[in-house]
PDB file of C-alpha atoms in Angstrom:
ATOM      1  CA  MET A  25       9.824  42.963 -15.878  1.00  0.00           C
ATOM      2  CA  SER A  26       7.888  42.639 -19.116  1.00  0.00           C
ATOM      3  CA  ASP A  27       5.161  40.092 -19.641  1.00  0.00           C
ATOM      4  CA  ALA A  28       7.431  38.099 -21.969  1.00  0.00           C
ATOM      5  CA  GLN A  29      10.213  37.959 -19.377  1.00  0.00           C
ATOM      6  CA  MET A  30       7.793  36.950 -16.652  1.00  0.00           C
ATOM      7  CA  ALA A  31       6.357  34.212 -18.839  1.00  0.00           C
ATOM      8  CA  ALA A  32       9.883  32.956 -19.534  1.00  0.00           C
ATOM      9  CA  GLN A  33      10.706  32.912 -15.805  1.00  0.00           C
ATOM     10  CA  ILE A  34       7.515  31.017 -15.028  1.00  0.00           C
ATOM     11  CA  ALA A  35       8.284  28.494 -17.775  1.00  0.00           C
ATOM     12  CA  LEU A  36      11.783  27.930 -16.354  1.00  0.00           C
ATOM     13  CA  LEU A  37      10.343  27.506 -12.879  1.00  0.00           C
ATOM     14  CA  PHE A  38       7.790  24.926 -13.988  1.00  0.00           C
ATOM     15  CA  ASP A  39      10.497  23.084 -15.943  1.00  0.00           C
ATOM     16  CA  ALA A  40      12.692  22.963 -12.814  1.00  0.00           C
ATOM     17  CA  LEU A  41       9.812  21.761 -10.663  1.00  0.00           C
ATOM     18  CA  LYS A  42       8.926  18.990 -13.140  1.00  0.00           C
ATOM     19  CA  ARG A  43      12.574  17.965 -13.278  1.00  0.00           C
ATOM     20  CA  MET A  44      12.826  17.765  -9.496  1.00  0.00           C
ATOM     21  CA  GLN A  45       9.572  15.840  -9.321  1.00  0.00           C
ATOM     22  CA  LEU A  46      10.900  13.280 -11.794  1.00  0.00           C
ATOM     23  CA  ILE A  47      14.141  12.896  -9.823  1.00  0.00           C
ATOM     24  CA  THR A  48      12.102  12.418  -6.644  1.00  0.00           C
ATOM     25  CA  TYR A  49      10.061   9.680  -8.327  1.00  0.00           C
ATOM     26  CA  PHE A  50      13.250   7.866  -9.372  1.00  0.00           C
ATOM     27  CA  ASP A  51      14.699   8.185  -5.865  1.00  0.00           C
ATOM     28  CA  LEU A  52      11.533   6.796  -4.294  1.00  0.00           C
ATOM     29  CA  ALA A  53      11.465   3.963  -6.841  1.00  0.00           C
ATOM     30  CA  ALA A  54      15.076   3.102  -5.929  1.00  0.00           C
ATOM     31  CA  CYS A  55      14.151   3.086  -2.225  1.00  0.00           C
ATOM     32  CA  THR A  56      11.162   0.835  -2.919  1.00  0.00           C
ATOM     33  CA  MET A  57      13.310  -1.561  -4.954  1.00  0.00           C
ATOM     34  CA  PHE A  58      15.908  -1.735  -2.201  1.00  0.00           C
ATOM     35  CA  LEU A  59      13.330  -2.307   0.561  1.00  0.00           C
ATOM     36  CA  TRP A  60      11.533  -4.974  -1.459  1.00  0.00           C
ATOM     37  CA  ASP A  61      14.776  -6.872  -2.051  1.00  0.00           C
ATOM     38  CA  TYR A  62      15.721  -6.529   1.610  1.00  0.00           C
ATOM     39  CA  VAL A  63      12.402  -8.003   2.739  1.00  0.00           C
ATOM     40  CA  VAL A  64      12.749 -10.855   0.226  1.00  0.00           C
ATOM     41  CA  THR A  65      16.335 -11.749   1.196  1.00  0.00           C
ATOM     42  CA  ILE A  66      16.528 -10.953   4.920  1.00  0.00           C
ATOM     43  CA  GLY A  67      15.640 -14.565   5.787  1.00  0.00           C
ATOM     44  CA  MET A  68      18.581 -15.851   3.728  1.00  0.00           C
ATOM     45  CA  GLU A  69      20.837 -13.232   5.265  1.00  0.00           C
ATOM     46  CA  VAL A  70      19.941 -14.156   8.844  1.00  0.00           C
ATOM     47  CA  GLU A  71      20.459 -17.847   8.145  1.00  0.00           C
ATOM     48  CA  LEU A  72      23.574 -17.670   5.990  1.00  0.00           C
ATOM     49  CA  VAL A  73      25.463 -14.533   7.039  1.00  0.00           C
ATOM     50  CA  TRP A  74      24.531 -13.441  10.555  1.00  0.00           C
ATOM     51  CA  SER A  75      25.476 -16.774  12.112  1.00  0.00           C
ATOM     52  CA  SER A  76      28.666 -17.250  10.098  1.00  0.00           C
ATOM     53  CA  PRO A  77      32.154 -16.509  11.498  1.00  0.00           C
ATOM     54  CA  TRP A  78      33.339 -12.902  11.240  1.00  0.00           C
ATOM     55  CA  THR A  79      35.616 -12.359   8.255  1.00  0.00           C
ATOM     56  CA  ALA A  80      36.698  -9.360   6.173  1.00  0.00           C
ATOM     57  CA  MET A  81      34.143 -10.365   3.549  1.00  0.00           C
ATOM     58  CA  LYS A  82      31.359 -10.356   6.130  1.00  0.00           C
ATOM     59  CA  VAL A  83      32.319  -6.851   7.264  1.00  0.00           C
ATOM     60  CA  VAL A  84      32.349  -5.542   3.685  1.00  0.00           C
ATOM     61  CA  TYR A  85      29.016  -7.242   3.069  1.00  0.00           C
ATOM     62  CA  PHE A  86      27.336  -5.526   6.037  1.00  0.00           C
ATOM     63  CA  VAL A  87      28.834  -2.128   5.142  1.00  0.00           C
ATOM     64  CA  GLN A  88      27.562  -2.128   1.571  1.00  0.00           C
ATOM     65  CA  ARG A  89      24.302  -3.853   2.536  1.00  0.00           C
ATOM     66  CA  TYR A  90      23.163  -1.396   5.197  1.00  0.00           C
ATOM     67  CA  MET A  91      24.623   1.920   4.025  1.00  0.00           C
ATOM     68  CA  PRO A  92      21.653   2.537   1.642  1.00  0.00           C
ATOM     69  CA  PHE A  93      19.337   2.736   4.652  1.00  0.00           C
ATOM     70  CA  PHE A  94      21.234   5.870   5.651  1.00  0.00           C
ATOM     71  CA  ASP A  95      22.468   7.444   2.410  1.00  0.00           C
ATOM     72  CA  THR A  96      19.415   6.667   0.245  1.00  0.00           C
ATOM     73  CA  LEU A  97      16.329   5.901   2.327  1.00  0.00           C
ATOM     74  CA  TRP A  98      17.032   8.699   4.783  1.00  0.00           C
ATOM     75  CA  LEU A  99      19.364  11.388   3.392  1.00  0.00           C
ATOM     76  CA  THR A 100      18.324  11.238  -0.266  1.00  0.00           C
ATOM     77  CA  VAL A 101      14.621  11.226   0.560  1.00  0.00           C
ATOM     78  CA  HIS A 102      15.140  14.091   3.021  1.00  0.00           C
ATOM     79  CA  LEU A 103      17.053  15.990   0.339  1.00  0.00           C
ATOM     80  CA  GLN A 104      14.027  15.732  -1.958  1.00  0.00           C
ATOM     81  CA  LEU A 105      11.182  16.052   0.542  1.00  0.00           C
ATOM     82  CA  GLY A 106      12.598  17.932   3.550  1.00  0.00           C
ATOM     83  CA  HIS A 107      11.028  21.228   4.664  1.00  0.00           C
ATOM     84  CA  ASP A 108      12.781  24.562   5.267  1.00  0.00           C
ATOM     85  CA  LEU A 109      16.208  23.409   4.083  1.00  0.00           C
ATOM     86  CA  SER A 110      18.824  26.139   3.712  1.00  0.00           C
ATOM     87  CA  ILE A 111      21.326  26.251   0.868  1.00  0.00           C
ATOM     88  CA  THR A 112      24.104  25.338   3.328  1.00  0.00           C
ATOM     89  CA  GLN A 113      22.139  22.335   4.597  1.00  0.00           C
ATOM     90  CA  CYS A 114      21.443  21.192   1.042  1.00  0.00           C
ATOM     91  CA  ARG A 115      25.094  21.443   0.067  1.00  0.00           C
ATOM     92  CA  ARG A 116      26.301  19.530   3.126  1.00  0.00           C
ATOM     93  CA  MET A 117      23.619  16.897   2.764  1.00  0.00           C
ATOM     94  CA  LEU A 118      24.289  16.251  -0.913  1.00  0.00           C
ATOM     95  CA  SER A 119      28.037  16.110  -0.251  1.00  0.00           C
ATOM     96  CA  THR A 120      27.486  13.449   2.413  1.00  0.00           C
ATOM     97  CA  ILE A 121      25.197  11.479   0.083  1.00  0.00           C
ATOM     98  CA  CYS A 122      27.614  11.569  -2.844  1.00  0.00           C
ATOM     99  CA  TYR A 123      30.650  10.509  -0.815  1.00  0.00           C
ATOM    100  CA  MET A 124      28.645   7.703   0.791  1.00  0.00           C
ATOM    101  CA  TYR A 125      27.455   6.616  -2.659  1.00  0.00           C
ATOM    102  CA  CYS A 126      31.081   6.409  -3.796  1.00  0.00           C
ATOM    103  CA  LEU A 127      32.190   4.407  -0.754  1.00  0.00           C
ATOM    104  CA  GLY A 128      29.127   2.148  -0.857  1.00  0.00           C
ATOM    105  CA  ILE A 129      29.498   1.333  -4.548  1.00  0.00           C
ATOM    106  CA  ALA A 130      33.227   0.752  -4.051  1.00  0.00           C
ATOM    107  CA  ALA A 131      32.424  -1.731  -1.253  1.00  0.00           C
ATOM    108  CA  SER A 132      29.872  -3.520  -3.454  1.00  0.00           C
ATOM    109  CA  GLU A 133      32.379  -3.708  -6.286  1.00  0.00           C
ATOM    110  CA  LEU A 134      34.950  -5.089  -3.842  1.00  0.00           C
ATOM    111  CA  ILE A 135      32.731  -8.110  -3.160  1.00  0.00           C
ATOM    112  CA  LEU A 136      32.347  -8.788  -6.875  1.00  0.00           C
ATOM    113  CA  THR A 137      36.064  -8.224  -7.445  1.00  0.00           C
ATOM    114  CA  LEU A 138      37.105 -10.642  -4.693  1.00  0.00           C
ATOM    115  CA  ARG A 139      34.841 -13.254  -6.227  1.00  0.00           C
ATOM    116  CA  ALA A 140      36.477 -12.738  -9.612  1.00  0.00           C
ATOM    117  CA  TRP A 141      39.874 -13.137  -7.954  1.00  0.00           C
ATOM    118  CA  ALA A 142      38.693 -16.339  -6.266  1.00  0.00           C
ATOM    119  CA  VAL A 143      37.727 -17.994  -9.557  1.00  0.00           C
ATOM    120  CA  TRP A 144      41.303 -17.341 -10.694  1.00  0.00           C
ATOM    121  CA  LYS A 145      42.415 -19.541  -7.775  1.00  0.00           C
ATOM    122  CA  ARG A 146      43.531 -16.480  -5.813  1.00  0.00           C
ATOM    123  CA  ASP A 147      46.517 -15.916  -8.081  1.00  0.00           C
ATOM    124  CA  LYS A 148      49.059 -13.728  -6.263  1.00  0.00           C
ATOM    125  CA  ARG A 149      50.084 -11.811  -9.390  1.00  0.00           C
ATOM    126  CA  LEU A 150      46.465 -11.048 -10.159  1.00  0.00           C
ATOM    127  CA  ALA A 151      45.992  -9.937  -6.549  1.00  0.00           C
ATOM    128  CA  VAL A 152      48.680  -7.277  -6.978  1.00  0.00           C
ATOM    129  CA  ILE A 153      47.145  -6.124 -10.258  1.00  0.00           C
ATOM    130  CA  LEU A 154      43.674  -5.921  -8.712  1.00  0.00           C
ATOM    131  CA  VAL A 155      44.858  -3.960  -5.663  1.00  0.00           C
ATOM    132  CA  VAL A 156      46.736  -1.427  -7.803  1.00  0.00           C
ATOM    133  CA  THR A 157      43.972  -1.004 -10.385  1.00  0.00           C
ATOM    134  CA  TYR A 158      41.290  -0.825  -7.677  1.00  0.00           C
ATOM    135  CA  LEU A 159      43.090   2.091  -6.035  1.00  0.00           C
ATOM    136  CA  LEU A 160      43.739   3.747  -9.404  1.00  0.00           C
ATOM    137  CA  VAL A 161      40.006   3.566 -10.110  1.00  0.00           C
ATOM    138  CA  TRP A 162      38.387   4.542  -6.818  1.00  0.00           C
ATOM    139  CA  VAL A 163      40.788   7.171  -5.463  1.00  0.00           C
ATOM    140  CA  PRO A 164      40.400   9.399  -8.567  1.00  0.00           C
ATOM    141  CA  ASN A 165      36.668   8.726  -8.383  1.00  0.00           C
ATOM    142  CA  LEU A 166      36.549  10.565  -5.054  1.00  0.00           C
ATOM    143  CA  ALA A 167      38.484  13.444  -6.643  1.00  0.00           C
ATOM    144  CA  TYR A 168      35.989  13.683  -9.525  1.00  0.00           C
ATOM    145  CA  MET A 169      33.150  13.683  -7.038  1.00  0.00           C
ATOM    146  CA  THR A 170      34.793  16.508  -5.068  1.00  0.00           C
ATOM    147  CA  LEU A 171      35.065  18.637  -8.215  1.00  0.00           C
ATOM    148  CA  PHE A 172      31.431  17.922  -9.029  1.00  0.00           C
ATOM    149  CA  LEU A 173      30.251  18.917  -5.559  1.00  0.00           C
ATOM    150  CA  ARG A 174      32.164  22.197  -5.747  1.00  0.00           C
ATOM    151  CA  SER A 175      30.361  23.025  -8.980  1.00  0.00           C
ATOM    152  CA  LEU A 176      26.846  22.633  -7.588  1.00  0.00           C
ATOM    153  CA  LYS A 177      24.614  25.657  -7.379  1.00  0.00           C
ATOM    154  CA  PHE A 178      21.518  25.826  -5.192  1.00  0.00           C
ATOM    155  CA  GLY A 179      18.813  28.455  -5.135  1.00  0.00           C
ATOM    156  CA  ASP A 180      16.380  29.696  -2.539  1.00  0.00           C
ATOM    157  CA  PRO A 181      12.949  28.017  -2.503  1.00  0.00           C
ATOM    158  CA  PRO A 182      11.155  29.375  -5.610  1.00  0.00           C
ATOM    159  CA  VAL A 183       7.673  29.261  -4.096  1.00  0.00           C
ATOM    160  CA  PRO A 184       6.250  29.216  -0.537  1.00  0.00           C
ATOM    161  CA  GLY A 185       5.946  25.727   0.912  1.00  0.00           C
ATOM    162  CA  PHE A 186       8.606  24.331  -1.438  1.00  0.00           C
ATOM    163  CA  VAL A 187      10.009  21.007  -0.200  1.00  0.00           C
ATOM    164  CA  GLY A 188      13.471  19.637  -0.774  1.00  0.00           C
ATOM    165  CA  CYS A 189      16.531  21.380  -2.177  1.00  0.00           C
ATOM    166  CA  PHE A 190      16.356  23.580  -5.270  1.00  0.00           C
ATOM    167  CA  MET A 191      19.457  22.587  -7.275  1.00  0.00           C
ATOM    168  CA  ILE A 192      20.051  24.960 -10.178  1.00  0.00           C
ATOM    169  CA  ASP A 193      23.163  23.664 -11.896  1.00  0.00           C
ATOM    170  CA  GLY A 194      26.142  21.317 -11.657  1.00  0.00           C
ATOM    171  CA  SER A 195      29.154  20.255 -13.691  1.00  0.00           C
ATOM    172  CA  ARG A 196      28.952  17.269 -15.993  1.00  0.00           C
ATOM    173  CA  ILE A 197      32.334  16.156 -14.641  1.00  0.00           C
ATOM    174  CA  VAL A 198      30.333  13.684 -12.570  1.00  0.00           C
ATOM    175  CA  ILE A 199      30.138  11.628 -15.757  1.00  0.00           C
ATOM    176  CA  LEU A 200      33.762  10.631 -15.100  1.00  0.00           C
ATOM    177  CA  CYS A 201      32.665   8.886 -11.909  1.00  0.00           C
ATOM    178  CA  TRP A 202      30.324   6.620 -13.861  1.00  0.00           C
ATOM    179  CA  ILE A 203      32.811   6.100 -16.697  1.00  0.00           C
ATOM    180  CA  VAL A 204      35.274   4.825 -14.092  1.00  0.00           C
ATOM    181  CA  VAL A 205      32.622   2.429 -12.772  1.00  0.00           C
ATOM    182  CA  ILE A 206      31.760   1.118 -16.230  1.00  0.00           C
ATOM    183  CA  VAL A 207      35.428   0.567 -17.091  1.00  0.00           C
ATOM    184  CA  TRP A 208      35.952  -1.347 -13.863  1.00  0.00           C
ATOM    185  CA  ASP A 209      32.806  -3.413 -14.432  1.00  0.00           C
ATOM    186  CA  ALA A 210      33.991  -4.294 -17.936  1.00  0.00           C
ATOM    187  CA  PHE A 211      37.416  -5.319 -16.597  1.00  0.00           C
ATOM    188  CA  VAL A 212      35.992  -7.610 -13.895  1.00  0.00           C
ATOM    189  CA  LEU A 213      33.371  -8.945 -16.315  1.00  0.00           C
ATOM    190  CA  ILE A 214      36.189 -10.166 -18.557  1.00  0.00           C
ATOM    191  CA  LEU A 215      37.956 -11.689 -15.548  1.00  0.00           C
ATOM    192  CA  MET A 216      34.780 -13.631 -14.738  1.00  0.00           C
ATOM    193  CA  ALA A 217      34.069 -14.646 -18.337  1.00  0.00           C
ATOM    194  CA  ILE A 218      37.437 -16.258 -19.111  1.00  0.00           C
ATOM    195  CA  PRO A 219      37.464 -18.927 -16.345  1.00  0.00           C
ATOM    196  CA  GLY A 220      33.678 -19.234 -16.639  1.00  0.00           C
ATOM    197  CA  PHE A 221      33.944 -20.289 -20.276  1.00  0.00           C
ATOM    198  CA  LYS A 222      36.685 -22.787 -19.422  1.00  0.00           C
ATOM    199  CA  ALA A 223      34.683 -24.197 -16.510  1.00  0.00           C
ATOM    200  CA  TYR A 224      31.604 -24.825 -18.659  1.00  0.00           C
ATOM    201  CA  ARG A 225      33.761 -26.605 -21.241  1.00  0.00           C
ATOM    202  CA  VAL A 226      35.253 -28.869 -18.573  1.00  0.00           C
ATOM    203  CA  GLY A 227      31.858 -29.579 -17.002  1.00  0.00           C
ATOM    204  CA  GLY A 228      31.006 -30.434 -13.425  1.00  0.00           C
ATOM    205  CA  ASN A 229      28.292 -29.429 -11.011  1.00  0.00           C
ATOM    206  CA  LYS A 230      25.932 -27.377 -13.204  1.00  0.00           C
ATOM    207  CA  ALA A 231      24.121 -25.707 -10.313  1.00  0.00           C
ATOM    208  CA  LEU A 232      27.453 -24.686  -8.829  1.00  0.00           C
ATOM    209  CA  LEU A 233      28.732 -23.327 -12.129  1.00  0.00           C
ATOM    210  CA  ASP A 234      25.491 -21.408 -12.675  1.00  0.00           C
ATOM    211  CA  THR A 235      25.749 -19.855  -9.217  1.00  0.00           C
ATOM    212  CA  ILE A 236      29.385 -18.876  -9.594  1.00  0.00           C
ATOM    213  CA  TYR A 237      29.670 -17.827 -13.212  1.00  0.00           C
ATOM    214  CA  ARG A 238      26.285 -17.306 -14.852  1.00  0.00           C
ATOM    215  CA  ASP A 239      24.792 -15.246 -12.018  1.00  0.00           C
ATOM    216  CA  GLY A 240      27.971 -13.200 -11.696  1.00  0.00           C
ATOM    217  CA  LEU A 241      28.129 -12.453 -15.409  1.00  0.00           C
ATOM    218  CA  ILE A 242      24.440 -11.530 -15.579  1.00  0.00           C
ATOM    219  CA  PHE A 243      24.741  -9.227 -12.578  1.00  0.00           C
ATOM    220  CA  TYR A 244      27.735  -7.478 -14.115  1.00  0.00           C
ATOM    221  CA  ILE A 245      25.860  -7.034 -17.370  1.00  0.00           C
ATOM    222  CA  TYR A 246      22.998  -5.391 -15.426  1.00  0.00           C
ATOM    223  CA  LEU A 247      25.419  -2.950 -13.778  1.00  0.00           C
ATOM    224  CA  PHE A 248      27.248  -2.312 -17.054  1.00  0.00           C
ATOM    225  CA  VAL A 249      24.001  -1.478 -18.885  1.00  0.00           C
ATOM    226  CA  LEU A 250      22.709   0.772 -16.090  1.00  0.00           C
ATOM    227  CA  SER A 251      26.001   2.688 -15.933  1.00  0.00           C
ATOM    228  CA  THR A 252      25.888   3.126 -19.720  1.00  0.00           C
ATOM    229  CA  VAL A 253      22.344   4.494 -19.546  1.00  0.00           C
ATOM    230  CA  ASN A 254      23.384   6.804 -16.709  1.00  0.00           C
ATOM    231  CA  ILE A 255      26.255   8.185 -18.777  1.00  0.00           C
ATOM    232  CA  ILE A 256      23.918   8.794 -21.727  1.00  0.00           C
ATOM    233  CA  VAL A 257      21.445  10.608 -19.463  1.00  0.00           C
ATOM    234  CA  ILE A 258      24.160  12.866 -18.015  1.00  0.00           C
ATOM    235  CA  GLN A 259      25.617  13.610 -21.424  1.00  0.00           C
ATOM    236  CA  THR A 260      22.406  14.268 -23.373  1.00  0.00           C
ATOM    237  CA  LEU A 261      19.808  15.663 -20.951  1.00  0.00           C
ATOM    238  CA  PRO A 262      19.936  19.127 -19.339  1.00  0.00           C
ATOM    239  CA  ALA A 263      22.305  19.576 -16.396  1.00  0.00           C
ATOM    240  CA  GLY A 264      19.443  19.332 -13.913  1.00  0.00           C
ATOM    241  CA  TYR A 265      19.117  15.612 -14.643  1.00  0.00           C
ATOM    242  CA  ILE A 266      22.703  14.645 -13.796  1.00  0.00           C
ATOM    243  CA  ILE A 267      21.639  12.864 -10.581  1.00  0.00           C
ATOM    244  CA  LEU A 268      18.520  11.236 -12.068  1.00  0.00           C
ATOM    245  CA  LEU A 269      19.792   7.636 -11.872  1.00  0.00           C
ATOM    246  CA  SER A 270      22.320   7.977  -9.049  1.00  0.00           C
ATOM    247  CA  SER A 271      20.163   6.461  -6.309  1.00  0.00           C
ATOM    248  CA  THR A 272      19.017   3.670  -8.648  1.00  0.00           C
ATOM    249  CA  GLU A 273      22.581   2.692  -9.423  1.00  0.00           C
ATOM    250  CA  ARG A 274      23.554   2.976  -5.778  1.00  0.00           C
ATOM    251  CA  CYS A 275      20.797   0.612  -4.637  1.00  0.00           C
ATOM    252  CA  LEU A 276      21.265  -1.844  -7.494  1.00  0.00           C
ATOM    253  CA  HIS A 277      24.949  -2.237  -6.663  1.00  0.00           C
ATOM    254  CA  SER A 278      24.065  -3.127  -3.083  1.00  0.00           C
ATOM    255  CA  ILE A 279      21.264  -5.487  -4.131  1.00  0.00           C
ATOM    256  CA  LEU A 280      23.254  -7.444  -6.708  1.00  0.00           C
ATOM    257  CA  SER A 281      26.437  -7.692  -4.647  1.00  0.00           C
ATOM    258  CA  SER A 282      24.439  -8.943  -1.666  1.00  0.00           C
ATOM    259  CA  ARG A 283      22.681 -11.521  -3.802  1.00  0.00           C
ATOM    260  CA  VAL A 284      26.018 -12.737  -5.175  1.00  0.00           C
ATOM    261  CA  LEU A 285      27.187 -13.685  -1.693  1.00  0.00           C
ATOM    262  CA  LEU A 286      23.801 -15.007  -0.568  1.00  0.00           C
ATOM    263  CA  HIS A 287      23.378 -17.237  -3.635  1.00  0.00           C
ATOM    264  CA  ILE A 288      26.815 -18.773  -3.196  1.00  0.00           C
ATOM    265  CA  ARG A 289      26.241 -19.478   0.475  1.00  0.00           C
ATOM    266  CA  ALA A 290      22.755 -20.845  -0.213  1.00  0.00           C
ATOM    267  CA  HIS A 291      24.209 -23.267  -2.740  1.00  0.00           C
ATOM    268  CA  GLY A 292      26.908 -24.238  -0.262  1.00  0.00           C
ATOM    269  CA  ARG A 293      24.272 -24.979   2.374  1.00  0.00           C
ATOM    270  CA  GLU A 294      22.285 -27.126  -0.063  1.00  0.00           C
ATOM    271  CA  ARG A 295      25.380 -29.158  -0.980  1.00  0.00           C
ATOM    272  CA  GLU A 296      26.231 -29.713   2.682  1.00  0.00           C
ATOM    273  CA  GLU A 297      22.696 -30.915   3.405  1.00  0.00           C
ATOM    274  CA  ALA A 298      22.707 -33.211   0.370  1.00  0.00           C
ATOM    275  CA  THR A 299      25.963 -34.762   1.525  1.00  0.00           C
ATOM    276  CA  GLN A 300      24.600 -35.324   5.030  1.00  0.00           C
ATOM    277  CA  VAL A 301      21.470 -36.998   3.632  1.00  0.00           C
ATOM    278  CA  GLN A 302      23.548 -39.416   1.596  1.00  0.00           C
ATOM    279  CA  TRP A 303      25.605 -40.346   4.633  1.00  0.00           C
ATOM    280  CA  SER A 304      22.529 -40.772   6.824  1.00  0.00           C
ATOM    281  CA  ASN A 305      21.015 -43.123   4.244  1.00  0.00           C
ATOM    282  CA  GLY A 306      24.052 -45.334   4.471  1.00  0.00           C
ATOM    283  CA  ILE A 307      25.268 -44.449   0.990  1.00  0.00           C
ATOM    284  CA  ALA A 308      29.041 -44.264   0.811  1.00  0.00           C
ATOM    285  CA  ALA A 309      29.975 -40.720  -0.177  1.00  0.00           C
ATOM    286  CA  HIS A 310      32.615 -40.690  -2.872  1.00  0.00           C
ATOM    287  CA  GLN A 311      35.599 -38.365  -3.001  1.00  0.00           C
ATOM    288  CA  GLY A 312      33.866 -35.976  -5.374  1.00  0.00           C
ATOM    289  CA  ILE A 313      31.239 -35.202  -2.721  1.00  0.00           C
ATOM    290  CA  GLN A 314      33.899 -34.747  -0.103  1.00  0.00           C
ATOM    291  CA  SER A 315      35.781 -32.267  -2.266  1.00  0.00           C
ATOM    292  CA  ASN A 316      32.509 -30.453  -2.903  1.00  0.00           C
ATOM    293  CA  LYS A 317      31.936 -30.240   0.838  1.00  0.00           C
ATOM    294  CA  ALA A 318      35.391 -28.752   1.235  1.00  0.00           C
ATOM    295  CA  ALA A 319      34.556 -26.255  -1.494  1.00  0.00           C
ATOM    296  CA  VAL A 320      31.428 -25.293   0.425  1.00  0.00           C
ATOM    297  CA  SER A 321      33.566 -24.458   3.440  1.00  0.00           C
ATOM    298  CA  HIS A 322      35.701 -22.195   1.323  1.00  0.00           C
ATOM    299  CA  VAL A 323      32.627 -20.458  -0.073  1.00  0.00           C
ATOM    300  CA  LEU A 324      31.327 -19.691   3.398  1.00  0.00           C
ATOM    301  CA  TYR A 325      34.508 -18.798   5.203  1.00  0.00           C
ATOM    302  CA  GLY A 326      37.148 -18.056   2.597  1.00  0.00           C
ATOM    303  CA  GLY A 327      40.078 -19.998   1.215  1.00  0.00           C
ATOM    304  CA  SER A 328      40.994 -21.314  -2.190  1.00  0.00           C
ATOM    305  CA  MET A 329      40.141 -24.451  -4.023  1.00  0.00           C
ATOM    306  CA  GLY A 330      41.323 -25.934  -7.245  1.00  0.00           C
ATOM    307  CA  THR A 331      41.558 -29.688  -6.905  1.00  0.00           C
ATOM    308  CA  THR A 332      40.692 -32.658  -9.037  1.00  0.00           C
ATOM    309  CA  THR A 333      39.560 -35.870  -7.334  1.00  0.00           C
ATOM    310  CA  LEU A 334      38.198 -39.238  -8.398  1.00  0.00           C
ATOM    311  CA  GLY A 335      34.437 -39.678  -8.367  1.00  0.00           C
ATOM    312  CA  PRO A 336      32.361 -42.826  -8.874  1.00  0.00           C
ATOM    313  CA  LEU A 337      33.691 -45.341 -11.397  1.00  0.00           C
ATOM    314  CA  GLY A 338      36.988 -43.484 -11.457  1.00  0.00           C
ATOM    315  CA  LYS A 339      35.546 -40.443 -13.217  1.00  0.00           C
ATOM    316  CA  LYS A 340      37.149 -37.134 -12.461  1.00  0.00           C
ATOM    317  CA  SER A 341      35.291 -34.638 -10.304  1.00  0.00           C
ATOM    318  CA  TYR A 342      36.399 -31.019 -10.613  1.00  0.00           C
ATOM    319  CA  THR A 343      36.180 -28.534  -7.800  1.00  0.00           C
ATOM    320  CA  HIS A 344      36.481 -24.995  -9.147  1.00  0.00           C
ATOM    321  CA  THR A 345      37.826 -22.070  -7.212  1.00  0.00           C
ATOM    322  CA  TYR A 346      35.366 -19.504  -5.939  1.00  0.00           C
ATOM    323  CA  ALA A 347      34.582 -17.314  -2.933  1.00  0.00           C
TER     324      ALA A 347
END
């Protein structure tokens, strides 16, 4: 091998090592973000979720909430920092991570989707549309991920003492997975925006509306922007960077979906306590408060609301549908 060829090989090696180091930094940053949010919100979770009745929503919440401890904090970190990993081990490990990412993100999106369905008063026609489109989105997503995993190429450790897996190349077909996510996010964002705009025009409990609509819209915008950036990274940067933002997006989906449910239940708890205080002070609670208390029950345990009752002085009090 000539000096020029050797220099070229060394340059490629250093480029690959810098790329892997950057991906490791992003993965560790995603883990730190997830752990920080978990520490901040675990008190709310214990109080508002652990003691609540078991429902399908609670099961989905726990699945998408705790999967990152396994697929990101353990497997992804081991993929980047593990010692003496064979090519077969790397391939199996990354396959497990990617499939768990798909299932975890799908579970997080399910929570946000069910909330969007709830604000449409659990319309049966919309339910059919959501079930069909959800399957049309996430089943092909697993197929795209399978094609991507088959395209991956790993190499032997380039230098003694190398840690992690040395991924050489992979197909950009993985971009379809994130395009599917961004299309779904845009669809549900529109579903949230339409009744949200109407609700703000009608008026009502501002804190409740902010919790249901504003937070949901902002969270979806966060996910939409991150998915867009991820697609740009995959499309424009070298193939070695195709998984640069995967762990970040995985963790952010879990964080935001968990906060959606926690914020709604926290607001429901506050409204229940406010109602109890008014009763204990001997103040006659009007029908608007009672309907709000009923809405709280539906937030915590499921159900649908969409009633209009009379408040003080005969003014109308609107209870919007949410979950």
